Coordinates of C-alpha atoms and ligand atoms in Angstrom, one line a residue:
M1 CA 95.6 87.2 86.2
A2 CA 94.6 86.4 82.7
E3 CA 97.1 85.9 79.9
H4 CA 96.8 88.2 76.9
G5 CA 94.2 86.3 74.8
N6 CA 92.6 86.4 71.3
V7 CA 89.7 88.6 72.2
Q8 CA 91.3 91.4 70.2
D9 CA 90.1 89.8 67.0
L10 CA 86.6 90.8 68.0
L11 CA 87.3 94.3 69.2
P12 CA 87.7 97.7 67.4
N13 CA 91.1 99.3 67.3
E14 CA 90.2 101.9 69.8
V15 CA 89.7 99.3 72.5
L16 CA 92.8 97.4 71.4
N17 CA 95.0 100.5 72.0
R18 CA 94.0 100.2 75.7
T19 CA 97.0 99.3 77.8
S20 CA 97.3 96.3 80.0
F21 CA 99.8 97.2 82.7
H22 CA 99.7 101.0 82.9
F23 CA 97.6 102.8 85.4
Q24 CA 94.3 104.4 84.4
P25 CA 90.8 104.6 85.7
Q26 CA 88.1 102.3 84.1
R27 CA 87.0 105.2 81.9
N28 CA 86.9 108.9 81.3
W29 CA 89.6 111.5 81.9
L30 CA 92.8 111.4 83.9
N31 CA 95.6 113.9 84.2
D32 CA 98.2 114.6 86.9
P33 CA 99.2 112.0 89.5
N34 CA 98.6 113.5 93.0
A35 CA 99.7 112.8 96.5
P36 CA 101.2 109.3 96.1
M37 CA 102.0 107.8 99.5
Y38 CA 102.5 104.6 101.5
Y39 CA 100.2 104.2 104.5
K40 CA 99.5 101.2 106.7
G41 CA 100.4 98.6 104.1
F42 CA 98.8 100.3 101.1
Y43 CA 100.1 102.4 98.3
H44 CA 97.8 105.2 97.5
L45 CA 97.6 107.0 94.1
F46 CA 95.3 110.0 93.6
Y47 CA 94.8 111.6 90.2
Q48 CA 93.2 114.5 88.5
Y49 CA 90.0 113.0 87.3
N50 CA 86.8 113.9 85.4
P51 CA 84.5 110.9 86.1
L52 CA 81.9 112.2 83.7
A53 CA 83.6 112.3 80.3
P54 CA 87.0 111.6 78.6
E55 CA 87.9 115.3 78.5
F56 CA 89.3 117.9 80.9
S57 CA 86.5 119.7 82.8
R58 CA 85.8 122.8 84.8
K59 CA 85.1 120.5 87.8
I60 CA 88.1 118.3 88.2
I61 CA 88.1 116.0 91.2
W62 CA 90.6 113.6 92.8
G63 CA 90.3 109.9 91.8
H64 CA 91.8 107.5 94.3
S65 CA 93.2 104.0 94.0
V66 CA 95.0 101.7 96.3
S67 CA 97.5 98.9 95.8
Q68 CA 99.8 96.6 97.7
D69 CA 102.4 96.4 94.9
M70 CA 101.9 99.5 92.7
V71 CA 101.1 97.1 89.8
N72 CA 97.6 95.9 90.6
W73 CA 95.1 98.6 91.7
I74 CA 91.7 98.9 93.3
Q75 CA 89.7 102.0 92.5
L76 CA 88.0 103.6 95.5
Q77 CA 85.5 106.4 95.7
P78 CA 86.9 109.8 94.7
A79 CA 88.8 111.3 97.6
L80 CA 88.3 115.0 97.0
F81 CA 85.6 116.8 95.1
P82 CA 84.3 120.4 95.1
S83 CA 82.3 120.9 98.2
Q84 CA 83.1 124.3 99.7
S85 CA 83.4 127.9 98.5
F86 CA 87.2 127.5 98.3
D87 CA 87.2 124.5 96.0
R88 CA 83.8 124.7 94.4
N89 CA 85.3 125.0 90.9
S90 CA 87.8 122.1 91.1
C91 CA 90.2 120.3 93.2
W92 CA 93.5 120.7 91.3
S93 CA 96.9 119.1 92.0
G94 CA 98.6 118.7 95.3
S95 CA 100.8 116.4 97.4
A96 CA 100.7 114.3 100.6
T97 CA 102.9 114.8 103.7
I98 CA 103.2 112.1 106.4
L99 CA 103.4 114.0 109.8
P100 CA 105.8 112.8 112.5
D101 CA 103.0 110.9 114.3
G102 CA 102.2 109.0 111.1
K103 CA 99.1 110.9 110.1
P104 CA 98.9 111.8 106.4
V105 CA 97.7 115.2 105.3
I106 CA 97.1 116.6 101.8
L107 CA 97.7 120.1 100.5
Y108 CA 96.0 120.7 97.2
T109 CA 94.8 123.6 94.9
G110 CA 91.2 124.7 95.3
L111 CA 89.6 126.8 92.6
D112 CA 87.3 128.9 94.5
E113 CA 83.9 130.5 93.7
P114 CA 82.9 132.5 91.9
D115 CA 86.1 133.4 90.0
R116 CA 88.3 130.3 90.1
H117 CA 91.0 131.9 92.2
Q118 CA 93.7 129.4 93.1
V119 CA 94.1 128.8 96.8
T120 CA 95.8 126.1 98.9
V121 CA 93.6 123.8 100.8
L122 CA 94.4 121.3 103.6
A123 CA 92.6 118.0 103.8
E124 CA 92.9 115.3 106.5
P125 CA 91.7 111.7 106.7
K126 CA 88.4 111.3 108.5
D127 CA 89.6 108.1 110.1
V128 CA 93.3 107.5 110.4
S129 CA 92.6 103.9 111.4
D130 CA 91.3 103.2 107.9
P131 CA 94.4 102.0 105.9
L132 CA 92.4 102.8 102.7
L133 CA 91.9 106.4 103.7
R134 CA 88.6 106.4 102.0
E135 CA 87.2 109.7 103.4
W136 CA 88.9 113.0 103.6
V137 CA 87.7 116.2 105.4
K138 CA 88.6 119.8 104.8
P139 CA 89.0 121.5 108.2
K140 CA 87.3 124.9 108.9
H141 CA 90.4 127.0 108.8
N142 CA 90.7 126.6 105.0
P143 CA 92.0 127.9 102.7
V144 CA 95.4 127.9 104.3
M145 CA 97.1 130.0 101.6
L146 CA 96.0 132.7 99.1
P147 CA 98.1 134.0 96.2
P148 CA 100.5 136.8 97.4
D149 CA 100.1 140.3 95.9
D150 CA 102.8 139.8 93.3
V151 CA 101.2 136.6 91.9
P152 CA 98.1 136.5 89.6
Y153 CA 95.2 134.5 91.0
Y154 CA 95.4 132.0 88.2
C155 CA 99.2 131.3 88.7
F156 CA 99.4 129.9 92.2
R157 CA 99.1 126.1 92.4
D158 CA 100.3 122.6 93.0
P159 CA 101.8 122.4 96.6
T160 CA 104.7 120.0 97.0
T161 CA 105.1 117.5 99.8
A162 CA 106.1 119.5 102.9
W163 CA 109.4 119.0 104.7
Q164 CA 110.7 120.0 108.1
G165 CA 113.8 122.2 108.3
Q166 CA 116.5 122.0 111.0
D167 CA 114.4 124.3 113.2
G168 CA 111.5 121.8 113.1
R169 CA 109.3 124.2 111.1
W170 CA 107.4 123.0 108.0
R171 CA 108.1 124.2 104.5
V172 CA 106.3 123.8 101.3
L173 CA 106.7 125.1 97.8
I174 CA 103.9 126.5 95.5
G175 CA 104.4 126.9 91.8
A176 CA 103.8 130.4 90.5
K177 CA 104.5 133.1 88.0
H178 CA 105.4 136.7 88.9
K179 CA 102.7 139.3 88.0
D180 CA 105.0 141.9 86.4
T181 CA 108.1 140.0 85.2
E182 CA 106.1 136.9 84.3
R183 CA 109.0 134.7 85.5
G184 CA 108.2 131.3 86.9
M185 CA 109.1 130.7 90.5
A186 CA 108.9 128.4 93.5
I187 CA 107.3 130.3 96.4
L188 CA 108.3 129.1 99.8
Y189 CA 105.9 129.0 102.7
H190 CA 106.6 128.2 106.4
S191 CA 104.4 126.9 109.2
D192 CA 104.7 125.7 112.8
D193 CA 101.4 123.9 112.8
F194 CA 100.5 123.1 109.2
I195 CA 97.6 125.5 109.5
Q196 CA 99.0 129.0 109.6
W197 CA 101.4 129.5 106.6
T198 CA 103.5 132.5 105.9
S199 CA 105.3 133.2 102.7
H200 CA 109.0 133.7 102.7
P201 CA 110.2 137.1 101.4
F202 CA 111.9 135.5 98.3
P203 CA 111.2 132.4 96.2
L204 CA 113.4 129.3 96.7
L205 CA 114.1 129.4 93.0
S206 CA 113.0 131.4 90.0
S207 CA 114.2 131.8 86.5
Q208 CA 114.4 134.1 83.5
V209 CA 111.8 132.0 81.8
K210 CA 108.5 133.8 81.4
E211 CA 106.3 130.8 82.1
M212 CA 104.3 129.4 84.9
W213 CA 106.0 126.7 87.0
E214 CA 103.5 123.9 87.4
C215 CA 103.6 120.8 89.5
L216 CA 106.9 121.4 91.4
D217 CA 108.6 118.6 93.2
F218 CA 111.4 119.1 95.7
F219 CA 113.2 116.2 97.5
P220 CA 116.5 115.0 98.7
V221 CA 118.5 112.3 96.9
S222 CA 121.3 110.2 98.6
L223 CA 124.8 110.7 97.2
T224 CA 125.9 107.4 98.7
G225 CA 123.6 104.8 97.1
K226 CA 120.3 104.0 95.4
E227 CA 118.1 104.1 98.4
G228 CA 115.6 106.9 98.7
V229 CA 115.5 109.3 101.6
E230 CA 112.6 110.8 103.5
T231 CA 111.7 114.3 102.3
S232 CA 112.8 116.1 105.5
V233 CA 116.3 114.5 105.5
N234 CA 119.1 117.0 104.8
N235 CA 122.8 116.4 105.5
A236 CA 126.1 116.3 103.8
S237 CA 125.3 113.0 102.0
V238 CA 122.3 114.3 100.1
K239 CA 121.6 116.8 97.4
H240 CA 118.2 118.2 96.4
V241 CA 116.2 117.9 93.2
L242 CA 113.8 120.6 92.1
K243 CA 111.5 119.7 89.3
V244 CA 109.4 122.1 87.2
S245 CA 106.7 121.2 84.7
F246 CA 106.3 123.4 81.6
E247 CA 103.1 123.0 79.8
E248 CA 103.0 122.8 76.0
K249 CA 100.3 122.6 73.4
I250 CA 100.3 118.8 73.7
G251 CA 101.7 117.5 77.0
G252 CA 104.8 119.3 78.4
K253 CA 108.2 118.9 79.8
D254 CA 109.3 117.9 83.3
C255 CA 112.7 119.6 83.8
Y256 CA 114.9 119.4 86.9
V257 CA 118.0 120.8 88.5
I258 CA 120.1 119.2 91.3
G259 CA 121.6 121.4 94.0
T260 CA 122.4 122.0 97.6
Y261 CA 119.7 123.2 100.0
S262 CA 120.0 124.8 103.4
S263 CA 116.9 125.3 105.6
E264 CA 118.9 127.7 107.8
T265 CA 119.5 130.3 105.0
E266 CA 116.6 129.1 102.7
Q267 CA 119.1 129.0 99.9
F268 CA 118.9 126.4 97.1
S269 CA 122.1 126.5 95.0
A270 CA 121.3 124.7 91.9
D271 CA 124.1 123.2 89.8
S272 CA 122.5 124.4 86.6
E273 CA 119.6 126.7 85.5
I274 CA 116.1 126.0 84.6
T275 CA 115.8 127.4 81.0
N276 CA 112.9 125.6 79.4
T277 CA 115.3 124.8 76.5
S278 CA 116.9 121.6 75.2
A279 CA 119.7 122.4 77.7
D280 CA 117.6 121.3 80.6
L281 CA 117.8 117.9 82.2
R282 CA 114.4 116.1 81.8
Y283 CA 112.9 113.2 83.5
D284 CA 111.6 111.9 80.2
Y285 CA 112.2 113.1 76.6
G286 CA 108.8 111.9 75.4
M287 CA 105.2 112.1 76.5
F288 CA 105.5 112.5 80.3
Y289 CA 104.2 115.4 82.3
A290 CA 103.2 116.8 85.7
S291 CA 105.0 114.0 87.6
K292 CA 104.9 113.5 91.3
A293 CA 107.4 111.5 93.4
F294 CA 107.2 110.1 96.9
F295 CA 109.3 108.3 99.5
D296 CA 108.3 104.7 99.9
S297 CA 109.1 104.0 103.5
A298 CA 108.3 100.3 103.0
K299 CA 111.2 99.7 100.7
N300 CA 113.3 102.9 101.2
R301 CA 113.1 104.1 97.7
R302 CA 111.9 107.2 95.9
I303 CA 109.2 106.6 93.2
N304 CA 107.9 108.8 90.6
W305 CA 104.8 108.8 88.3
G306 CA 104.1 111.0 85.3
W307 CA 101.0 111.6 83.2
V308 CA 101.2 110.2 79.7
V309 CA 99.2 112.6 77.6
E310 CA 97.1 111.4 74.7
T311 CA 98.3 112.4 71.2
D312 CA 95.1 111.3 69.3
S313 CA 92.1 113.6 68.9
K314 CA 89.3 114.6 71.1
E315 CA 86.9 112.6 68.9
D316 CA 89.1 109.6 69.5
H317 CA 88.9 110.2 73.3
F318 CA 85.1 110.0 73.1
Q319 CA 85.2 107.0 70.9
K320 CA 87.5 105.2 73.3
G321 CA 85.6 106.4 76.3
W322 CA 88.9 107.3 78.1
A323 CA 91.9 109.5 77.9
G324 CA 95.1 109.8 79.9
L325 CA 97.3 107.2 81.6
M326 CA 100.1 107.1 84.1
S327 CA 103.7 106.1 83.3
L328 CA 104.9 103.0 85.1
P329 CA 106.1 103.8 88.7
R330 CA 109.8 104.5 88.4
E331 CA 112.4 104.2 91.1
M332 CA 114.6 107.3 91.1
W333 CA 118.1 107.9 92.4
V334 CA 121.1 110.1 91.6
D335 CA 124.0 108.6 89.5
R336 CA 127.5 108.4 90.9
S337 CA 128.5 111.8 89.4
G338 CA 125.7 113.4 91.5
K339 CA 124.8 115.3 88.3
R340 CA 121.8 113.4 86.9
L341 CA 118.9 111.2 88.0
M342 CA 118.5 107.6 87.1
Q343 CA 115.1 105.9 86.7
W344 CA 114.0 102.3 86.4
P345 CA 110.6 100.7 86.6
I346 CA 110.0 99.4 90.1
E347 CA 111.0 95.8 90.6
E348 CA 107.4 94.7 91.1
I349 CA 106.8 95.3 87.4
N350 CA 109.0 92.2 86.8
H351 CA 106.3 90.0 88.4
L352 CA 104.3 90.5 85.3
R353 CA 107.0 88.9 83.2
T354 CA 106.0 85.5 81.9
R355 CA 107.1 83.7 78.7
H356 CA 110.8 84.4 78.2
V357 CA 113.1 84.3 75.1
T358 CA 116.7 85.1 74.7
S359 CA 119.2 85.5 71.9
D360 CA 122.9 85.0 71.8
R361 CA 125.4 87.5 70.5
R362 CA 124.6 88.4 66.9
H363 CA 126.0 90.6 64.3
F364 CA 123.8 93.0 62.4
E365 CA 125.1 94.0 59.0
S366 CA 124.0 97.4 57.6
G367 CA 120.2 97.2 56.7
S368 CA 119.5 94.0 58.6
R369 CA 116.8 93.1 61.2
F370 CA 115.9 90.1 63.3
E371 CA 112.4 89.3 64.6
I372 CA 112.0 88.5 68.3
L373 CA 109.6 85.6 68.2
G374 CA 107.9 83.6 70.9
I375 CA 106.4 86.4 73.0
T376 CA 103.4 88.7 72.9
A377 CA 105.1 91.6 71.1
A378 CA 102.3 94.1 71.9
Q379 CA 102.6 93.4 75.6
A380 CA 106.3 92.9 76.3
D381 CA 109.4 93.8 78.2
V382 CA 112.7 93.7 76.2
E383 CA 116.3 94.2 77.2
V384 CA 118.9 94.5 74.6
T385 CA 122.6 95.4 74.6
F386 CA 124.8 96.5 71.8
D387 CA 128.6 96.4 71.4
L388 CA 130.3 98.7 69.0
P389 CA 133.7 98.0 67.3
V390 CA 136.5 99.9 68.9
L391 CA 136.1 103.6 68.3
E392 CA 139.3 105.8 67.8
D393 CA 140.2 107.9 70.7
N394 CA 140.5 111.2 68.7
P395 CA 138.0 111.1 65.9
Q396 CA 138.1 113.8 63.3
T397 CA 136.3 116.8 64.8
L398 CA 132.9 117.6 63.4
N399 CA 132.2 121.3 63.5
S400 CA 129.8 121.6 66.4
D401 CA 127.7 124.2 64.5
K402 CA 127.0 121.5 62.0
V403 CA 125.9 119.2 64.8
E404 CA 123.4 121.7 66.0
D405 CA 122.2 122.4 62.5
K406 CA 121.4 118.8 61.8
L407 CA 118.1 117.2 62.6
L408 CA 120.0 115.2 65.1
F409 CA 117.1 113.3 66.6
N410 CA 115.7 112.1 63.3
R411 CA 116.1 108.5 62.4
D412 CA 118.4 109.0 59.4
N413 CA 122.0 108.0 59.0
S414 CA 123.2 111.0 57.0
D415 CA 126.6 112.6 57.3
G416 CA 128.2 112.8 60.7
C417 CA 126.4 109.6 61.8
L418 CA 129.0 106.9 62.3
Y419 CA 126.8 104.1 63.5
G420 CA 123.1 103.7 63.5
P421 CA 120.3 104.1 63.7
F422 CA 120.1 100.7 65.3
G423 CA 117.8 99.5 68.1
L424 CA 114.3 98.1 68.4
L425 CA 111.3 98.3 66.1
A426 CA 108.2 98.0 68.3
L427 CA 104.5 97.6 67.4
V428 CA 105.4 96.7 63.8
S429 CA 102.7 95.5 61.4
Q430 CA 103.2 92.5 59.1
D431 CA 103.9 94.7 56.1
L432 CA 106.2 97.0 58.2
S433 CA 104.0 100.0 57.3
E434 CA 103.4 100.7 61.0
Q435 CA 106.4 100.7 63.4
T436 CA 107.9 102.8 66.1
A437 CA 111.7 102.8 66.1
I438 CA 113.6 103.2 69.4
F439 CA 117.1 103.9 68.2
F440 CA 120.6 104.9 68.8
K441 CA 123.0 106.8 66.6
I442 CA 126.7 107.5 67.3
I443 CA 127.9 110.8 65.9
R444 CA 131.3 112.5 66.0
C445 CA 131.1 115.4 68.4
G446 CA 133.9 117.7 69.5
N447 CA 136.9 115.6 70.3
G448 CA 134.9 112.5 71.0
Y449 CA 131.6 110.9 70.2
A450 CA 128.0 111.4 71.2
V451 CA 125.2 108.9 71.4
I452 CA 121.7 109.9 70.4
M453 CA 118.7 108.1 71.7
G454 CA 115.5 108.6 69.9
S455 CA 111.9 107.3 69.6
D456 CA 110.6 107.9 66.1
E457 CA 106.8 107.9 65.9
Q458 CA 106.5 109.0 62.2
K459 CA 105.3 105.5 61.1
S460 CA 103.7 104.6 64.4
S461 CA 100.1 104.7 63.2
L462 CA 98.2 104.6 60.0
R463 CA 95.3 106.3 61.7
D464 CA 94.4 109.9 60.9
N465 CA 94.6 112.8 63.3
V466 CA 97.3 111.4 65.5
H467 CA 100.3 113.6 66.4
K468 CA 103.5 111.8 65.7
F469 CA 106.6 113.1 67.4
T470 CA 110.3 112.4 66.9
H471 CA 111.5 112.4 70.5
G472 CA 115.3 112.4 71.1
T473 CA 118.1 113.3 73.4
F474 CA 121.8 112.8 73.9
L475 CA 122.4 109.6 75.9
D476 CA 124.9 110.4 78.6
I477 CA 127.5 107.7 78.0
D478 CA 130.9 107.4 76.3
P479 CA 130.5 104.7 73.6
R480 CA 134.3 104.2 73.7
H481 CA 134.1 102.6 77.1
E482 CA 130.4 101.6 77.7
M483 CA 128.0 99.3 75.9
I484 CA 124.7 100.7 74.8
S485 CA 121.7 99.1 76.5
L486 CA 118.0 99.6 76.1
R487 CA 115.0 98.3 77.9
C488 CA 111.6 98.9 76.3
L489 CA 108.3 98.2 77.9
V490 CA 105.7 97.8 75.2
D491 CA 102.1 98.0 76.3
H492 CA 99.8 98.2 73.2
S493 CA 100.0 102.0 72.7
I494 CA 102.7 103.1 75.1
I495 CA 106.4 102.3 74.7
E496 CA 108.6 103.3 77.7
S497 CA 112.2 103.2 76.7
Y498 CA 115.1 103.3 79.2
G499 CA 118.5 103.9 77.8
A500 CA 121.8 103.0 79.5
G501 CA 120.2 101.5 82.6
G502 CA 117.9 104.4 83.1
R503 CA 120.1 107.5 82.4
N504 CA 117.6 108.7 79.8
V505 CA 114.0 107.8 79.3
I506 CA 111.6 108.3 76.4
T507 CA 107.9 107.5 76.5
S508 CA 106.0 107.3 73.2
R509 CA 102.2 107.3 73.0
V510 CA 101.2 105.6 69.8
Y511 CA 98.0 104.3 68.2
P512 CA 98.7 101.4 65.8
K513 CA 95.9 100.4 63.5
L514 CA 97.5 97.2 62.1
A515 CA 100.2 96.4 64.7
I516 CA 97.7 95.3 67.3
G517 CA 97.4 92.3 69.6
E518 CA 98.7 89.1 68.0
A519 CA 99.4 90.9 64.8
A520 CA 102.1 93.1 66.3
K521 CA 105.8 92.3 65.8
L522 CA 109.0 93.2 67.4
Y523 CA 112.5 93.5 65.8
V524 CA 116.1 94.3 66.5
F525 CA 117.3 96.4 63.6
N526 CA 120.3 98.2 62.2
D527 CA 119.7 100.8 59.5
G528 CA 123.2 102.3 59.8
T529 CA 125.9 102.1 57.2
K530 CA 128.2 100.0 59.4
G531 CA 127.5 96.7 61.2
V532 CA 126.8 96.6 65.0
T533 CA 126.8 93.6 67.4
M534 CA 123.9 92.8 69.7
S535 CA 125.7 91.3 72.7
S536 CA 122.6 90.1 74.5
M537 CA 118.8 90.1 74.2
E538 CA 116.1 89.0 76.6
A539 CA 112.4 89.5 76.2
W540 CA 109.3 88.5 78.1
S541 CA 105.6 88.5 77.4
M542 CA 103.9 90.6 80.1
R543 CA 100.7 89.5 82.0
N544 CA 97.8 91.9 82.4
A545 CA 97.8 93.8 85.6
Q546 CA 94.5 94.2 87.5
I547 CA 94.0 98.0 87.2
N548 CA 90.9 99.5 88.6
S549 CA 88.8 96.8 87.0
N550 CA 86.6 96.6 90.1
A551 CA 85.1 100.0 89.3
I552 CA 82.1 100.5 87.1
Ligands
DQQ601 N1 97.0 120.2 86.1 C1 96.2 120.6 87.2 C2 96.9 121.8 87.8 C3 98.3 121.7 87.2 C4 98.1 121.1 85.9 C5 94.8 120.8 86.9 C6 99.3 120.4 85.3 O1 96.9 121.9 89.2 O2 99.0 122.9 87.2 O3 94.2 119.6 86.5 O4 98.9 119.5 84.3

């Protein structure tokens, strides 16, 4: 694996914004991750793909890559492409299920001819002895599901991984929207043989929100530890996660609820509601959409990928020749409270770490910063921890309306903000005109304190026609008793930031013009009115991963 070199001096910015350890095809368009699985020693990742241009198309197919570590990938021939009347107009998203005899099968969304009706299609490997699962066939009895009468033909898609209930029957969820009420819902189907599927009389979950539920995911999480569990496991020591993707003008939101599921009654009692508001729990508060998780039987863990949507323009996509990336694969488990998911890049990512620097405890006065030197700042992994002075137990109460009114997630330190913003400045240019701040702020809230975690892209690029977001959320920790930690993986034009050991994650998609390659810098900073202490800092240069570079 080659070290990050000086070749960037010769290349245009558009090429330099290309990432070095995030998954993407060699060129052209990628969107949702599909059907990740582990089979006979290989990890498989499929993805929504337009092999002809860096734009979404009316004939989307399934790209396919394999890996032995989920870091380095080999691109294979596309696995699924329009070939029959039921999928002639596209092969949209779907999931894999490993049957009890070890055979993998895929359920995906076909867009049929002539009208692009959404139907569910079953695909099977042509040769189960091929660990690379290069060829897939679509048995004759397809399509296996059609939209029910109360669902419009264009709102019926994205089958989940199937699971077996206590009675041994298969279940699967399909994302939908009700024809009359327009409410989003998770339609439940049953089958004895994976061929004949019947819809259950009521959805497993629906909501008041009048919006299509895309790319559902439904899986158990262990209440007793970090290890993942196979999708059909259901007992007193698991809870279930249901994830819904809500599309937005640019990207979207992956929201989830945790609850208790019984296959006997087909009841899923969620601990909260899906509202498509800021009250929802989200996998990632930045650019991260249409994610898909799978159970990795090789290492007993659950792993999730999301699509990192581009925020530059269509013209830029054509100039670059590519658009769309995957997030890093993230291990997922439920925290001790059973109330939220934790996420962390899979341990294999650490194998890319190379040159290492550390810093001892260091105090940051108001308005100070410190440059992290000695690593490749544009391609780095940084872990930093902050200690705050002792906070009073009963701070003066700040009117909560006022809290709501404020632009909380902005990177300012106006009234109500006790500490911060402090954190990391990534992809910073020499003159500081370009920078992305991944920051924390401590505010008074109710009878205690709240911590805000944000990623401010307002100065992330001097390029025109780039959407710059200010992503932010409340970090679920009590700063009176816990330190604030941050891990940022910086990869040229993506910054994945994990707060408090993975309690909250924010992904920023940025396009620096000056802060590229060797010219990019990285700082720890404190722009708050009070000092804060950095208790530890470790940073590494990251190597390039081999990602689909075999393909032409
Ligand atoms: N992308 C697919 C659909 C899915 C959407 C089409 C989500 O199946 O609902 O490429 O990004």
